[in-house]
Amino acid sequence: MAWEVYVLDDVEQWMFGLDKRAFNRIQQAIDQLESVGPGLGRPTVDTIKGSRHPNLKELRAGTVRILFAFDPVRRAVLLVAGDKLGLWSRWYKVAVPLAERRFDDWLAELAGERSDDGR
C-alpha cells in the first residue's frame, strides 16, 4: 500500500533550493515514508519529544530534517523543513512551534472540509 504524503508549499520551495545530492537524499526518505507509512522508524523517522501533537515526527536525511505528522485520514503532512547543521537543538526551538501551528491549521481546514460534506 502506498501512503499519501502531502508537502506544504513552504517545504516544497525549500526542497527545490537544495543541491542535487541533498534533494535526492530527502526524496529517498520521502519515498520510504510513502512506502512504509506510520511504521517507518529510526534512523529515517523519529518522534519529536515535547510537542503538544504526540504524533509529530521528523524525517531525517543527514542533517536535513522535515517535521511531519499523520492527519486523521492517515496522510503524512510535511510541515517544516530545514538543515540543522550547526544549529542542532536551536533549530527545534523554532521549527517545532511552527510545525505545530501549521498542523493546527491543517487540522482546522480538514475539519471544515469534513463538516461541509457531512462527514
Coordinates of N, CA and C in Angstrom, one line a residue, residues 24-68:
N24 N 18.1 14.6 -3.5 CA 18.0 13.1 -3.7 C 17.9 12.4 -2.4
R25 N 18.7 12.8 -1.4 CA 18.6 12.1 -0.1 C 17.3 12.3 0.6
I26 N 16.8 13.5 0.6 CA 15.5 13.7 1.2 C 14.4 13.1 0.4
Q27 N 14.5 13.1 -0.9 CA 13.4 12.5 -1.7 C 13.4 11.0 -1.4
Q28 N 14.5 10.3 -1.2 CA 14.6 8.9 -0.9 C 13.9 8.7 0.4
A29 N 14.1 9.5 1.4 CA 13.4 9.4 2.7 C 11.9 9.6 2.5
I30 N 11.4 10.5 1.7 CA 10.0 10.7 1.4 C 9.4 9.5 0.7
D31 N 10.2 8.9 -0.2 CA 9.7 7.7 -0.9 C 9.6 6.5 0.1
Q32 N 10.5 6.4 1.1 CA 10.3 5.4 2.1 C 9.1 5.6 2.9
L33 N 8.8 6.9 3.3 CA 7.6 7.2 4.0 C 6.4 6.8 3.3
E34 N 6.4 7.1 2.0 CA 5.2 6.7 1.1 C 5.0 5.2 1.1
S35 N 6.1 4.5 1.1 CA 6.1 3.0 1.0 C 5.7 2.4 2.3
V36 N 6.3 2.8 3.4 CA 6.1 2.2 4.7 C 5.0 2.8 5.6
G37 N 4.8 4.1 5.5 CA 3.8 4.8 6.3 C 4.2 5.0 7.7
P38 N 3.2 5.0 8.6 CA 3.5 5.2 10.0 C 4.5 4.3 10.7
G39 N 4.7 3.1 10.1 CA 5.6 2.2 10.7 C 7.1 2.4 10.5
L40 N 7.4 3.4 9.7 CA 8.8 3.7 9.4 C 9.4 4.3 10.6
G41 N 10.5 3.8 11.0 CA 11.2 4.2 12.3 C 12.6 4.6 12.0
R42 N 13.4 4.6 13.1 CA 14.8 5.1 13.1 C 15.5 4.1 12.1
P43 N 16.5 4.7 11.4 CA 17.1 6.0 11.5 C 16.4 7.1 10.6
T44 N 15.4 6.7 9.8 CA 14.8 7.6 8.9 C 13.8 8.5 9.6
V45 N 13.0 8.0 10.5 CA 12.0 8.8 11.2 C 12.2 8.7 12.7
D46 N 12.0 9.8 13.4 CA 12.0 9.7 14.9 C 10.9 10.6 15.4
T47 N 10.4 10.4 16.6 CA 9.3 11.2 17.2 C 9.9 12.4 17.9
I48 N 9.2 13.5 17.7 CA 9.6 14.8 18.4 C 9.1 14.7 19.8
K49 N 9.9 14.9 20.7 CA 9.5 14.9 22.1 C 9.2 16.3 22.6
G50 N 8.1 16.4 23.4 CA 7.8 17.7 23.9 C 6.8 18.5 23.1
S51 N 6.3 17.9 22.0 CA 5.3 18.6 21.2 C 3.9 18.4 21.8
R52 N 3.1 19.4 21.6 CA 1.7 19.2 22.0 C 0.9 18.3 21.1
H53 N 1.5 17.9 19.9 CA 1.0 16.9 19.0 C 1.8 15.7 19.2
P54 N 1.3 14.7 19.8 CA 2.1 13.5 20.1 C 2.6 12.7 18.9
N55 N 1.9 13.0 17.8 CA 2.3 12.3 16.5 C 3.2 13.1 15.6
L56 N 3.8 14.2 16.2 CA 4.7 15.0 15.4 C 6.1 14.2 15.3
K57 N 6.5 14.1 14.1 CA 7.8 13.3 13.8 C 8.7 14.1 12.9
E58 N 9.9 13.6 12.8 CA 10.9 14.2 11.9 C 11.4 13.1 10.9
L59 N 11.4 13.5 9.7 CA 12.0 12.7 8.6 C 13.5 13.2 8.5
R60 N 14.4 12.2 8.5 CA 15.8 12.5 8.7 C 16.6 12.1 7.5
A61 N 17.5 13.0 7.0 CA 18.4 12.6 5.9 C 19.6 13.5 6.1
G62 N 20.6 12.8 6.7 CA 21.8 13.6 7.1 C 21.4 14.6 8.1
T63 N 21.8 15.9 7.9 CA 21.4 17.0 8.8 C 20.1 17.6 8.5
V64 N 19.5 17.2 7.3 CA 18.2 17.8 6.9 C 17.1 17.1 7.7
R65 N 16.2 17.9 8.1 CA 15.0 17.5 8.8 C 13.8 18.0 8.2
I66 N 12.7 17.2 8.2 CA 11.4 17.6 7.8 C 10.4 17.2 8.9
L67 N 9.8 18.1 9.6 CA 8.8 17.8 10.6 C 7.5 17.5 9.9
F68 N 6.8 16.4 10.4 CA 5.6 16.0 9.7 C 4.7 15.3 10.8

